[in-house]
């Protein structure tokens, strides 16, 4: 929606909301080409049943892959929208979309009408969104160098600003692009990590709001995820924005709430919410949580069975001879390992799903290989698909695999290799 926005289109709070409402009624229809030829439109229809981000990847081949479950993603978006009282969502897709591939997830999420726009923290990610055909609003939430700022402005990506030299820098960028630089102001109301400290922000905000080279469309903060501290941060933010507005400064849309605050701090929902984790099916479960959010698993980690071998009693397998067959048994080899993102700790703790049955992971999970004990009966075949992580059984959900391997959901999914081909199903 932010294409060619002129200064007269600058979003006051009311205009922003009206604009988002219009946006909800008329999602962008741009079609986008994804690397290997298939297309996904921003309305979310996929023209091919499968596509791969990496040219050369093929489902007929033996490389492991990630399946992105589009319907579950859309479900989570609707659930977050419900939790946020129908407010627009600024979807965070940083860290390569939490490990699942930003060039696939970005357009998919952007195709949901509840989504106002996307937010990331790296210039490369913002650029990737435009290259993947996303025409909706994109915010890069990190401060950037002048050259990077120029690149973002040219691509009509909003940049977050909070450093003292921002006014002068934006002036120079605007003189090169010939139009105001679209920005969101990042304030610090007690986090002391990023953001312009509220206690010295007023003259800086005044300068930015009044200079023709900057187009202030929003203002935001981050929370420490401790409710008492969150409350004080929000109070400081609302005091600051109230003061600014009473001086006639237009701060645009106010946003603050990542996943934790979407769930636990409704006062912080403001004009729009800014979650990542919830959309990917992850949330923090506090004791006082009254109603579980209905969030679904949004991906599968899959591999083919590429070898089946019958071990004799006493045969060992793989490095360190950590597995010894105590009876004749079939072992299945999956060419997927910890460099792909499947945790090494899955040995003797996790199962994989093949033909609807669970089989234990045995021996060492090496960098690119995993062995599975099938048993005395040969109940699987070479070429079968094994699901290592996914929604299809409670034993293999990301939460379950993270717990069994002593890790966390967030770490598990963000470690999925960026090289894994992606298939949207
Ligand atoms: C990561 C991030 C978010 C989203 O956080 P989740 O916990 O994944 O919802 C929101 N805002 C900022 C500034 C972030 O860096």
CSV table of C-alpha atoms and ligand atoms in Angstrom, one decimal:
chain,number,residue,atom,x,y,z
A,1,UNK,CA,0.0,0.0,0.0
A,2,UNK,CA,2.9,2.3,0.5
A,3,UNK,CA,3.8,2.6,-3.2
A,4,UNK,CA,4.6,6.1,-4.4
A,5,UNK,CA,3.2,7.5,-1.2
A,6,UNK,CA,3.3,11.3,-1.3
A,7,UNK,CA,3.6,13.6,1.7
A,8,UNK,CA,-0.1,14.3,1.5
A,9,UNK,CA,-0.7,10.6,2.0
A,10,UNK,CA,1.2,10.6,5.2
A,11,UNK,CA,-0.6,8.5,7.7
A,12,UNK,CA,-2.1,10.2,10.6
A,13,UNK,CA,-3.4,7.7,13.1
A,14,UNK,CA,-6.9,7.9,11.7
A,15,UNK,CA,-5.8,7.9,8.1
A,16,UNK,CA,-3.6,4.9,8.8
A,17,UNK,CA,-6.5,2.9,10.1
A,18,UNK,CA,-8.7,3.9,7.3
A,19,UNK,CA,-6.0,3.0,4.9
A,20,UNK,CA,-5.5,-0.4,6.5
A,21,UNK,CA,-9.3,-1.0,6.3
A,22,UNK,CA,-9.1,-0.2,2.6
A,23,UNK,CA,-6.2,-2.5,2.2
A,24,UNK,CA,-8.1,-5.3,3.9
A,25,UNK,CA,-10.8,-5.0,1.3
A,26,UNK,CA,-8.4,-5.0,-1.6
A,27,UNK,CA,-5.4,-7.1,-1.2
A,28,UNK,CA,-2.6,-6.6,-3.8
A,29,UNK,CA,-2.9,-8.9,-6.7
A,30,UNK,CA,0.7,-8.8,-7.9
A,31,UNK,CA,1.9,-12.2,-9.1
A,32,UNK,CA,5.4,-13.1,-8.3
A,33,UNK,CA,7.8,-15.5,-9.8
A,34,UNK,CA,9.8,-17.7,-7.4
A,35,UNK,CA,13.1,-19.1,-8.4
A,36,UNK,CA,12.3,-22.4,-10.0
A,37,UNK,CA,9.5,-21.2,-12.1
A,38,UNK,CA,6.3,-21.7,-10.1
A,39,UNK,CA,4.3,-18.6,-9.1
A,40,UNK,CA,2.5,-17.6,-6.0
A,41,UNK,CA,0.2,-14.6,-6.1
A,42,UNK,CA,-0.2,-12.2,-3.2
A,43,UNK,CA,-3.7,-13.5,-2.9
A,44,UNK,CA,-2.2,-16.7,-1.9
A,45,UNK,CA,-2.9,-19.0,-4.7
A,46,UNK,CA,-0.1,-21.2,-5.9
A,47,UNK,CA,0.1,-22.0,-9.6
A,48,UNK,CA,2.1,-25.1,-9.1
A,49,UNK,CA,1.6,-27.8,-6.5
A,50,UNK,CA,5.2,-27.5,-5.5
A,51,UNK,CA,8.1,-25.2,-6.0
A,52,UNK,CA,11.7,-25.1,-4.8
A,53,UNK,CA,13.5,-22.0,-3.7
A,54,UNK,CA,16.7,-23.5,-5.0
A,55,UNK,CA,17.0,-24.3,-8.6
A,56,UNK,CA,18.0,-27.8,-9.0
A,57,UNK,CA,16.1,-29.1,-5.9
A,58,UNK,CA,13.7,-31.8,-6.9
A,59,UNK,CA,11.2,-33.9,-5.0
A,60,UNK,CA,12.2,-36.8,-7.1
A,61,UNK,CA,15.7,-36.4,-5.7
A,62,UNK,CA,17.1,-37.4,-2.4
A,63,UNK,CA,17.8,-34.0,-0.8
A,64,UNK,CA,15.8,-33.4,2.4
A,65,UNK,CA,13.3,-30.6,2.2
A,66,UNK,CA,10.9,-28.4,4.2
A,67,UNK,CA,7.2,-28.4,3.6
A,68,UNK,CA,5.5,-25.1,4.4
A,69,UNK,CA,1.9,-25.7,5.4
A,70,UNK,CA,0.1,-22.7,3.9
A,71,UNK,CA,-3.3,-23.4,5.4
A,72,UNK,CA,-1.8,-23.7,8.9
A,73,UNK,CA,0.0,-20.4,8.4
A,74,UNK,CA,-3.2,-18.7,7.4
A,75,UNK,CA,-5.0,-20.2,10.4
A,76,UNK,CA,-2.3,-18.8,12.7
A,77,UNK,CA,-2.6,-15.4,11.1
A,78,UNK,CA,-6.4,-15.5,11.7
A,79,UNK,CA,-5.9,-16.6,15.3
A,80,UNK,CA,-3.4,-13.8,16.0
A,81,UNK,CA,-5.8,-11.3,14.4
A,82,UNK,CA,-8.5,-12.6,16.8
A,83,UNK,CA,-6.2,-12.3,19.8
A,84,UNK,CA,-5.4,-8.8,18.7
A,85,UNK,CA,-9.0,-7.8,18.5
A,86,UNK,CA,-8.9,-7.5,14.7
A,87,UNK,CA,-6.0,-5.0,14.6
A,88,UNK,CA,-3.8,-5.0,11.6
A,89,UNK,CA,-0.7,-7.3,11.9
A,90,UNK,CA,2.8,-6.3,11.1
A,91,UNK,CA,4.3,-9.8,10.6
A,92,UNK,CA,7.9,-10.2,11.7
A,93,UNK,CA,9.7,-12.5,9.3
A,94,UNK,CA,13.3,-11.8,10.5
A,95,UNK,CA,16.1,-14.5,10.7
A,96,UNK,CA,15.1,-16.0,7.3
A,97,UNK,CA,11.5,-16.2,8.5
A,98,UNK,CA,12.5,-17.9,11.8
A,99,UNK,CA,14.5,-20.4,9.7
A,100,UNK,CA,11.8,-21.4,7.3
A,101,UNK,CA,12.8,-19.3,4.3
A,102,UNK,CA,11.8,-15.7,4.0
A,103,UNK,CA,11.3,-15.7,0.2
A,104,UNK,CA,8.6,-18.4,0.6
A,105,UNK,CA,7.0,-17.2,3.9
A,106,UNK,CA,7.1,-13.5,3.1
A,107,UNK,CA,4.8,-13.6,0.1
A,108,UNK,CA,2.6,-16.3,1.7
A,109,UNK,CA,2.1,-14.2,4.9
A,110,UNK,CA,1.7,-11.0,2.9
A,111,UNK,CA,-1.1,-12.6,1.0
A,112,UNK,CA,-3.3,-12.7,4.1
A,113,UNK,CA,-5.7,-9.9,4.4
A,114,UNK,CA,-5.2,-9.5,8.1
A,115,UNK,CA,-1.5,-8.6,7.4
A,116,UNK,CA,-0.7,-5.0,7.1
A,117,UNK,CA,2.9,-5.6,6.2
A,118,UNK,CA,6.1,-7.4,7.0
A,119,UNK,CA,9.0,-6.5,9.3
A,120,UNK,CA,12.5,-7.7,9.3
A,121,UNK,CA,15.9,-6.7,10.8
A,122,UNK,CA,18.3,-7.1,7.9
A,123,UNK,CA,18.6,-5.0,4.7
A,124,UNK,CA,19.0,-8.2,2.7
A,125,UNK,CA,15.7,-9.5,4.0
A,126,UNK,CA,13.9,-6.4,3.1
A,127,UNK,CA,15.4,-6.5,-0.4
A,128,UNK,CA,14.5,-10.2,-0.7
A,129,UNK,CA,10.8,-9.3,0.1
A,130,UNK,CA,10.7,-6.8,-2.8
A,131,UNK,CA,12.5,-9.3,-5.1
A,132,UNK,CA,10.0,-12.0,-4.1
A,133,UNK,CA,7.2,-9.6,-5.3
A,134,UNK,CA,5.8,-8.4,-2.0
A,135,UNK,CA,4.2,-5.0,-2.7
A,136,UNK,CA,2.8,-4.5,0.7
A,137,UNK,CA,4.4,-2.3,3.4
A,138,UNK,CA,7.8,-3.6,4.6
A,139,UNK,CA,9.7,-2.2,7.6
A,140,UNK,CA,13.3,-2.8,8.3
A,141,UNK,CA,13.6,-2.5,12.1
A,142,UNK,CA,17.3,-2.1,12.3
A,143,UNK,CA,19.3,1.2,11.9
A,144,UNK,CA,21.2,1.1,8.7
A,145,UNK,CA,24.1,2.9,7.0
A,146,UNK,CA,23.4,5.8,4.7
A,147,UNK,CA,24.1,3.6,1.6
A,148,UNK,CA,21.7,0.9,2.9
A,149,UNK,CA,19.2,3.6,3.7
A,150,UNK,CA,19.3,4.8,0.2
A,151,UNK,CA,18.8,1.2,-1.1
A,152,UNK,CA,15.8,0.7,1.2
A,153,UNK,CA,14.3,4.1,0.2
A,154,UNK,CA,14.7,3.3,-3.5
A,155,UNK,CA,12.8,0.0,-2.9
A,156,UNK,CA,10.1,1.8,-0.9
A,157,UNK,CA,11.0,-0.1,2.2
A,158,UNK,CA,10.4,1.8,5.5
A,159,UNK,CA,13.4,2.1,7.7
A,160,UNK,CA,13.5,2.4,11.5
A,161,UNK,CA,15.5,5.3,12.7
A,162,UNK,CA,16.8,6.1,16.2
A,163,UNK,CA,20.3,7.5,15.9
A,164,UNK,CA,21.1,11.1,16.5
A,165,UNK,CA,22.4,11.7,13.0
A,166,UNK,CA,19.2,10.4,11.4
A,167,UNK,CA,17.8,13.9,10.4
A,168,UNK,CA,20.9,14.8,8.5
A,169,UNK,CA,21.3,11.4,6.9
A,170,UNK,CA,17.7,11.3,5.7
A,171,UNK,CA,18.2,14.8,4.2
A,172,UNK,CA,21.0,13.4,2.1
A,173,UNK,CA,19.2,10.3,1.1
A,174,UNK,CA,16.1,12.3,0.1
A,175,UNK,CA,18.2,14.6,-2.0
A,176,UNK,CA,19.4,11.5,-3.9
A,177,UNK,CA,16.0,9.8,-4.4
A,178,UNK,CA,14.1,13.0,-4.9
A,179,UNK,CA,11.3,12.2,-2.5
A,180,UNK,CA,10.8,12.0,1.3
A,181,UNK,CA,12.3,8.9,2.9
A,182,UNK,CA,9.6,6.7,4.5
A,183,UNK,CA,10.5,5.9,8.1
A,184,UNK,CA,9.2,4.6,11.4
A,185,UNK,CA,10.7,6.2,14.6
A,186,UNK,CA,12.1,3.6,17.0
A,187,UNK,CA,11.9,4.9,20.6
A,188,UNK,CA,13.5,3.5,23.7
A,189,UNK,CA,11.2,3.7,26.8
A,190,UNK,CA,13.3,1.5,29.1
A,191,UNK,CA,14.6,-1.4,27.0
A,192,UNK,CA,18.1,0.2,26.6
A,193,UNK,CA,19.0,-1.9,23.6
A,194,UNK,CA,17.8,0.0,20.5
A,195,UNK,CA,15.8,3.1,20.1
A,196,UNK,CA,16.1,6.9,20.8
A,197,UNK,CA,15.7,7.3,24.6
A,198,UNK,CA,12.3,9.0,25.3
A,199,UNK,CA,13.8,11.4,27.8
A,200,UNK,CA,15.9,13.2,25.1
A,201,UNK,CA,13.8,12.3,22.0
A,202,UNK,CA,11.5,15.3,21.7
A,203,UNK,CA,13.6,17.8,19.8
A,204,UNK,CA,14.8,14.9,17.5
A,205,UNK,CA,11.3,13.8,16.8
A,206,UNK,CA,10.3,17.4,16.2
A,207,UNK,CA,13.0,17.8,13.7
A,208,UNK,CA,12.1,14.6,11.8
A,209,UNK,CA,8.4,15.3,11.8
A,210,UNK,CA,9.0,18.8,10.4
A,211,UNK,CA,11.6,18.1,7.8
A,212,UNK,CA,10.4,17.6,4.3
A,213,UNK,CA,12.9,14.9,3.6
A,214,UNK,CA,11.4,12.5,6.1
A,215,UNK,CA,8.0,10.8,6.0
A,216,UNK,CA,7.1,9.6,9.5
A,217,UNK,CA,4.5,6.9,9.1
A,218,UNK,CA,4.8,5.1,12.4
A,219,UNK,CA,6.5,5.1,15.8
A,220,UNK,CA,7.3,2.0,17.9
A,221,UNK,CA,9.0,0.5,20.9
A,222,UNK,CA,10.2,-2.9,22.1
A,223,UNK,CA,9.4,-4.6,25.4
A,224,UNK,CA,11.5,-6.6,27.9
A,225,UNK,CA,8.8,-9.3,28.2
A,226,UNK,CA,8.4,-8.9,32.0
A,227,UNK,CA,4.9,-7.6,32.6
A,228,UNK,CA,5.8,-5.0,35.3
A,229,UNK,CA,8.5,-3.6,33.3
A,230,UNK,CA,6.3,-3.8,30.1
A,231,UNK,CA,3.7,-1.6,31.9
A,232,UNK,CA,6.3,1.0,32.8
A,233,UNK,CA,7.7,1.0,29.2
A,234,UNK,CA,4.2,1.4,27.8
A,235,UNK,CA,3.3,4.3,30.2
A,236,UNK,CA,6.5,6.1,29.1
A,237,UNK,CA,5.6,5.5,25.5
A,238,UNK,CA,2.1,6.8,25.8
A,239,UNK,CA,3.2,9.8,27.8
A,240,UNK,CA,5.7,10.7,25.1
A,241,UNK,CA,3.3,10.2,22.2
A,242,UNK,CA,0.7,12.2,24.1
A,243,UNK,CA,3.1,15.1,24.6
A,244,UNK,CA,4.2,14.9,21.0
A,245,UNK,CA,0.7,15.0,19.7
A,246,UNK,CA,-0.3,17.8,21.9
A,247,UNK,CA,2.5,19.8,20.1
A,248,UNK,CA,0.9,18.9,16.8
A,249,UNK,CA,3.5,16.2,15.8
A,250,UNK,CA,2.2,13.4,13.7
A,251,UNK,CA,3.8,10.1,14.7
A,252,UNK,CA,1.8,7.9,12.4
A,253,UNK,CA,0.7,4.5,13.5
A,254,UNK,CA,1.8,3.3,17.0
A,255,UNK,CA,3.0,-0.3,17.4
A,256,UNK,CA,4.6,-2.2,20.2
A,257,UNK,CA,3.4,-5.7,20.8
A,258,UNK,CA,5.5,-8.8,19.8
A,259,UNK,CA,4.0,-12.2,20.5
A,260,UNK,CA,4.4,-12.1,24.2
A,261,UNK,CA,2.5,-8.9,24.6
A,262,UNK,CA,-0.1,-9.9,22.0
A,263,UNK,CA,-0.9,-12.7,24.4
A,264,UNK,CA,-0.4,-11.2,27.8
A,265,UNK,CA,-0.6,-7.4,27.5
A,266,UNK,CA,-3.7,-6.2,25.5
A,267,UNK,CA,-3.1,-2.6,26.5
A,268,UNK,CA,-0.1,-2.7,24.3
A,269,UNK,CA,-1.9,-3.7,21.1
A,270,UNK,CA,-2.2,0.0,20.1
A,271,UNK,CA,-2.8,0.6,16.3
A,272,UNK,CA,-1.3,-2.7,15.2
A,273,UNK,CA,0.5,-5.7,16.6
A,274,UNK,CA,4.0,-6.9,15.6
A,275,UNK,CA,4.4,-10.7,16.3
A,276,UNK,CA,6.7,-13.3,14.8
A,277,UNK,CA,6.7,-16.4,17.0
A,278,UNK,CA,2.9,-16.7,17.3
A,279,UNK,CA,2.6,-16.9,13.5
A,280,UNK,CA,5.0,-19.8,13.5
A,281,UNK,CA,3.1,-21.6,16.2
A,282,UNK,CA,5.3,-20.7,19.1
A,283,UNK,CA,4.3,-19.0,22.3
A,284,UNK,CA,5.4,-18.7,26.0
A,285,UNK,CA,3.1,-20.5,28.3
A,286,UNK,CA,2.8,-18.6,31.6
A,287,UNK,CA,0.9,-20.0,34.6
A,288,UNK,CA,-1.8,-17.4,34.3
A,289,UNK,CA,-2.6,-18.1,30.7
A,290,UNK,CA,-6.4,-18.6,30.7
A,291,UNK,CA,-7.1,-19.8,27.2
A,292,UNK,CA,-4.6,-21.6,25.0
A,293,UNK,CA,-4.2,-19.9,21.7
A,294,UNK,CA,-5.1,-22.2,18.9
A,295,UNK,CA,-1.9,-22.2,17.0
A,296,UNK,CA,-0.7,-24.9,14.5
A,297,UNK,CA,2.5,-26.3,13.3
A,298,UNK,CA,3.4,-24.6,10.0
A,299,UNK,CA,6.1,-26.8,8.6
A,300,UNK,CA,7.4,-30.4,8.1
A,301,UNK,CA,11.1,-31.5,7.9
A,302,UNK,CA,11.1,-34.4,5.5
A,303,UNK,CA,13.6,-36.8,4.0
A,304,UNK,CA,13.5,-39.8,1.7
A,305,UNK,CA,14.6,-43.3,2.9
A,306,UNK,CA,17.6,-43.9,0.6
A,307,UNK,CA,18.9,-47.1,2.0
A,308,UNK,CA,17.5,-50.1,3.9
A,309,UNK,CA,19.9,-52.7,5.2
A,310,UNK,CA,19.3,-55.7,7.5
A,311,UNK,CA,21.8,-55.8,10.3
A,312,UNK,CA,22.7,-59.1,12.0
A,313,UNK,CA,22.8,-59.5,15.8
A,314,UNK,CA,25.9,-57.8,17.1
A,315,UNK,CA,26.4,-55.5,14.0
A,316,UNK,CA,27.1,-51.9,15.0
A,317,UNK,CA,26.3,-48.8,13.0
A,318,UNK,CA,27.9,-45.5,12.2
A,319,UNK,CA,30.4,-43.4,14.2
A,320,UNK,CA,31.7,-44.6,17.6
A,321,UNK,CA,29.7,-47.8,17.2
A,322,UNK,CA,27.1,-46.2,19.4
A,323,UNK,CA,24.5,-48.6,18.1
A,324,UNK,CA,24.7,-52.3,18.3
A,325,UNK,CA,21.8,-54.5,17.0
A,326,UNK,CA,20.6,-56.8,19.7
A,327,UNK,CA,18.6,-58.8,17.2
A,328,UNK,CA,18.4,-58.9,13.4
A,329,UNK,CA,16.8,-55.6,12.3
A,330,UNK,CA,16.3,-53.3,9.4
A,331,UNK,CA,17.9,-49.9,9.5
A,332,UNK,CA,16.7,-47.1,7.3
A,333,UNK,CA,19.1,-44.3,6.2
A,334,UNK,CA,17.8,-40.8,5.9
A,335,UNK,CA,20.2,-38.3,4.3
A,336,UNK,CA,19.4,-35.5,6.7
A,337,UNK,CA,21.5,-34.5,9.8
A,338,UNK,CA,22.4,-31.8,12.2
A,339,UNK,CA,23.7,-29.4,9.6
A,340,UNK,CA,20.3,-29.5,8.0
A,341,UNK,CA,18.8,-28.5,11.4
A,342,UNK,CA,17.8,-31.9,12.8
A,343,UNK,CA,19.3,-31.9,16.3
A,344,UNK,CA,22.1,-34.3,17.1
A,345,UNK,CA,20.4,-35.0,20.5
A,346,UNK,CA,17.6,-36.8,18.6
A,347,UNK,CA,19.5,-40.0,18.9
A,348,UNK,CA,17.6,-42.4,21.3
A,349,UNK,CA,15.2,-39.6,22.1
A,350,UNK,CA,13.2,-38.9,19.0
A,351,UNK,CA,11.1,-40.8,16.4
A,352,UNK,CA,10.4,-40.2,12.8
A,353,UNK,CA,7.1,-41.0,11.0
A,354,UNK,CA,7.2,-43.3,8.0
A,355,UNK,CA,4.0,-44.7,6.4
A,356,UNK,CA,2.0,-43.6,9.5
A,357,UNK,CA,4.3,-45.4,12.0
A,358,UNK,CA,6.9,-44.0,14.4
A,359,UNK,CA,10.4,-45.4,14.3
A,360,UNK,CA,13.2,-44.6,16.8
A,361,UNK,CA,16.3,-42.6,15.8
A,362,UNK,CA,19.3,-44.6,16.7
A,363,UNK,CA,23.1,-44.4,16.3
A,364,UNK,CA,24.7,-41.0,15.8
A,365,UNK,CA,22.9,-38.2,14.0
A,366,UNK,CA,25.8,-37.0,12.0
A,367,UNK,CA,26.1,-33.9,9.9
A,368,UNK,CA,24.0,-35.2,7.1
A,369,UNK,CA,22.8,-38.6,8.1
A,370,UNK,CA,20.2,-40.1,10.4
A,371,UNK,CA,19.6,-43.8,11.0
A,372,UNK,CA,16.2,-45.2,12.0
A,373,UNK,CA,15.5,-48.7,13.5
A,374,UNK,CA,12.7,-50.3,11.6
A,375,UNK,CA,12.7,-53.7,13.3
A,376,UNK,CA,12.6,-57.3,12.2
A,377,UNK,CA,9.9,-56.7,9.6
A,378,UNK,CA,10.7,-54.7,6.5
A,379,UNK,CA,7.7,-52.3,6.9
A,380,UNK,CA,9.2,-49.4,4.8
A,381,UNK,CA,10.7,-49.1,1.4
A,382,UNK,CA,13.5,-47.2,-0.2
A,383,UNK,CA,11.9,-44.0,-1.6
A,384,UNK,CA,9.4,-43.6,1.3
A,385,UNK,CA,9.1,-40.2,2.8
A,386,UNK,CA,10.1,-39.8,6.5
A,387,UNK,CA,8.8,-36.9,8.5
A,388,UNK,CA,11.2,-35.9,11.2
A,389,UNK,CA,9.3,-32.8,12.4
A,390,UNK,CA,5.7,-31.9,11.7
A,391,UNK,CA,2.1,-31.7,12.9
A,392,UNK,CA,1.2,-35.3,12.0
A,393,UNK,CA,1.9,-37.0,15.3
A,394,UNK,CA,2.3,-35.5,18.8
A,395,UNK,CA,5.7,-37.1,19.1
A,396,UNK,CA,7.2,-35.1,16.2
A,397,UNK,CA,5.8,-31.6,16.6
A,398,UNK,CA,8.5,-28.9,16.9
A,399,UNK,CA,7.6,-28.5,20.6
A,400,UNK,CA,8.0,-32.3,21.2
A,401,UNK,CA,11.3,-32.6,19.3
A,402,UNK,CA,12.6,-29.4,21.0
A,403,UNK,CA,11.7,-30.8,24.4
A,404,UNK,CA,13.1,-34.3,23.8
A,405,UNK,CA,16.4,-32.9,22.5
A,406,UNK,CA,16.8,-30.4,25.4
A,407,UNK,CA,16.3,-27.4,23.2
A,408,UNK,CA,13.7,-24.7,22.6
A,409,UNK,CA,11.2,-24.4,19.7
A,410,UNK,CA,12.7,-21.1,18.7
A,411,UNK,CA,16.2,-22.5,18.5
A,412,UNK,CA,15.0,-25.6,16.7
A,413,UNK,CA,13.3,-23.8,13.9
A,414,UNK,CA,15.8,-21.0,13.5
A,415,UNK,CA,18.5,-23.6,12.9
A,416,UNK,CA,16.8,-25.2,9.9
A,417,UNK,CA,19.3,-24.9,7.2
A,418,UNK,CA,18.6,-22.0,4.7
A,419,UNK,CA,19.8,-24.5,2.0
A,420,UNK,CA,16.8,-26.9,2.4
A,421,UNK,CA,14.5,-26.7,-0.6
A,422,UNK,CA,11.0,-25.4,0.3
A,423,UNK,CA,7.8,-26.8,-0.9
A,424,UNK,CA,4.5,-25.1,-0.2
A,425,UNK,CA,1.6,-27.5,0.4
B,1,LIG,C1,11.8,-10.1,16.8
B,1,LIG,C2,11.0,-8.9,17.0
B,1,LIG,C3,9.6,-8.9,17.1
B,1,LIG,C4,8.8,-10.2,17.1
B,1,LIG,O1,9.1,-11.0,18.2
B,1,LIG,P1,8.3,-12.3,18.5
B,1,LIG,O2,8.7,-12.7,19.9
B,1,LIG,O3,8.8,-13.3,17.5
B,1,LIG,O4,6.9,-12.1,18.3
B,1,LIG,C5,9.0,-7.7,17.2
B,1,LIG,N1,9.6,-6.5,17.2
B,1,LIG,C6,11.0,-6.5,17.2
B,1,LIG,C7,11.7,-5.1,17.2
B,1,LIG,C8,11.7,-7.6,17.1
B,1,LIG,O5,13.1,-7.6,17.0
